[in-house]
XYZ file of C-alpha atoms in Angstrom:
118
model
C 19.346 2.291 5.859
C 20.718 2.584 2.457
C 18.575 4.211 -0.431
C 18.495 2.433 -3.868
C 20.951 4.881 -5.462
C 23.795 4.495 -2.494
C 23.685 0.706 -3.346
C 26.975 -0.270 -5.763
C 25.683 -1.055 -8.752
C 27.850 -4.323 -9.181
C 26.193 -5.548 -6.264
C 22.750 -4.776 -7.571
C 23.551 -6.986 -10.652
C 24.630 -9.935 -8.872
C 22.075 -9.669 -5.356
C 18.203 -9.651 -5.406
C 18.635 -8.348 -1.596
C 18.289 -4.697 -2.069
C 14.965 -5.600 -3.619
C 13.265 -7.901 -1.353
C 11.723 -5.131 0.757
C 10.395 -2.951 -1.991
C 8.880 -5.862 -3.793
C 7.712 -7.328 -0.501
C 5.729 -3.921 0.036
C 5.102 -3.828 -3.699
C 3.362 -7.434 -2.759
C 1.181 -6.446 -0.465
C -0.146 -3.233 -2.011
C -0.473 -5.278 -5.029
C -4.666 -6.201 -4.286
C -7.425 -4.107 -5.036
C -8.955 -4.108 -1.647
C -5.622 -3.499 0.319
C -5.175 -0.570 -2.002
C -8.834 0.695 -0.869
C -7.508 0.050 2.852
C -4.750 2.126 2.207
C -6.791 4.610 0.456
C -9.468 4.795 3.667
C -6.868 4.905 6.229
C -5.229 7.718 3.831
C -7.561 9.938 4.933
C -7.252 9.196 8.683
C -7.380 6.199 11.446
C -10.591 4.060 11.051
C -11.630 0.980 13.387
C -12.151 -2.221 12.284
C -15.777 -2.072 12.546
C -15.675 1.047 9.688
C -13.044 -0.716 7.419
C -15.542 -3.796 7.691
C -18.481 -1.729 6.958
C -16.778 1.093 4.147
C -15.186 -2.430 2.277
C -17.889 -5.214 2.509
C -15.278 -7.315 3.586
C -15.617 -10.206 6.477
C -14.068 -9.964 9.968
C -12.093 -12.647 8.708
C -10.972 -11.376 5.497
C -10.535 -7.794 6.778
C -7.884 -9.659 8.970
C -5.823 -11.102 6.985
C -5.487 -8.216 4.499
C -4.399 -5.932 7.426
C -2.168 -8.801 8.852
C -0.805 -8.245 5.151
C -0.222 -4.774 5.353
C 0.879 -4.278 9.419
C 3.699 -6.987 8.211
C 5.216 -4.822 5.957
C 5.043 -1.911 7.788
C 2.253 0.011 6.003
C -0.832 0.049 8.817
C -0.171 0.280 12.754
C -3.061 -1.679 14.628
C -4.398 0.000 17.808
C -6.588 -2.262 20.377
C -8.846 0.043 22.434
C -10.777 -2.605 24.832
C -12.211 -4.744 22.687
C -12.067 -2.623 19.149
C -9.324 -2.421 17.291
C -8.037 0.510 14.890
C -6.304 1.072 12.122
C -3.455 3.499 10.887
C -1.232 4.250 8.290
C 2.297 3.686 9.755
C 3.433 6.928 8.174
C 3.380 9.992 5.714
C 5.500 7.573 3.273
C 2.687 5.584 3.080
C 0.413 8.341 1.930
C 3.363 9.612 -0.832
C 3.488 5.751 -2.226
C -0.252 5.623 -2.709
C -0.543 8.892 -4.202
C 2.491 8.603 -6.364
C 0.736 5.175 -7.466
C -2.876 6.324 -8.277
C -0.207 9.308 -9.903
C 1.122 6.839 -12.208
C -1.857 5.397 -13.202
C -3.863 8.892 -13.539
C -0.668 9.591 -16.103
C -0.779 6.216 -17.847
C -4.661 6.854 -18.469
C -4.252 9.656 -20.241
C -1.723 8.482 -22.073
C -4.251 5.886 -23.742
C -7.044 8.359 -24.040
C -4.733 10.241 -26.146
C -3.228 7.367 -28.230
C -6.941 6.313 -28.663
C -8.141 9.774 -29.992
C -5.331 9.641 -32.565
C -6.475 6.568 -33.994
């Protein structure tokens, strides 16, 4: 699998492909309650049942966002009888939400500071 920088720039300019699986992921972190999903199962493997509980979100809706997430390859599912668990599908995972709530720690700042100079 290529990174971004092996990737010829000419073909970059003229083909959305390369992009289509970072904004695809992009997508799907891209809602508030996925990110707190991510940001539970950051700290370890939680069942459904916790998720449900630690979110206020519905069986139903609790679905679908993880549905969301499994699809791109963020969360692995585990069924254990009849509960189900989730995980984070790897350490990358971790690096892009920290690296995100990085970003906007940084771009915080950054206003507190433009707003004490006014």
């Amino acid at each position: 699998m290529s990174t971004w920088d092996d990737i010829d720039t000419r073909a970059r300019s003229s083909n959305s492909e390369p992009y289509r699986a970072p904004a695809a992921v992009c997508a799907a972190l891209g809602n508030e309650k996925r990110i707190e999903l991510v940001a539970l199962l950051s700290k370890g493997a939680l069942s459904a049942t916790d998720l449900r509980e630690k979110t206020g979100l519905s069986r139903s809706s609790l679905s679908q966002h993880m549905n969301i997430l499994e699809a791109q390859g963020l969360v692995r599912a585990r069924a254990k009888g009849r509960c189900v668990g989730y995980e984070l599908a790897g350490a990358a995972v971790i690096d892009v939400y920290h690296a995100v709530a990085r970003l906007c720690r940084e771009r915080i700042e950054g206003l507190r500071k433009l707003a004490r100079q006014l």
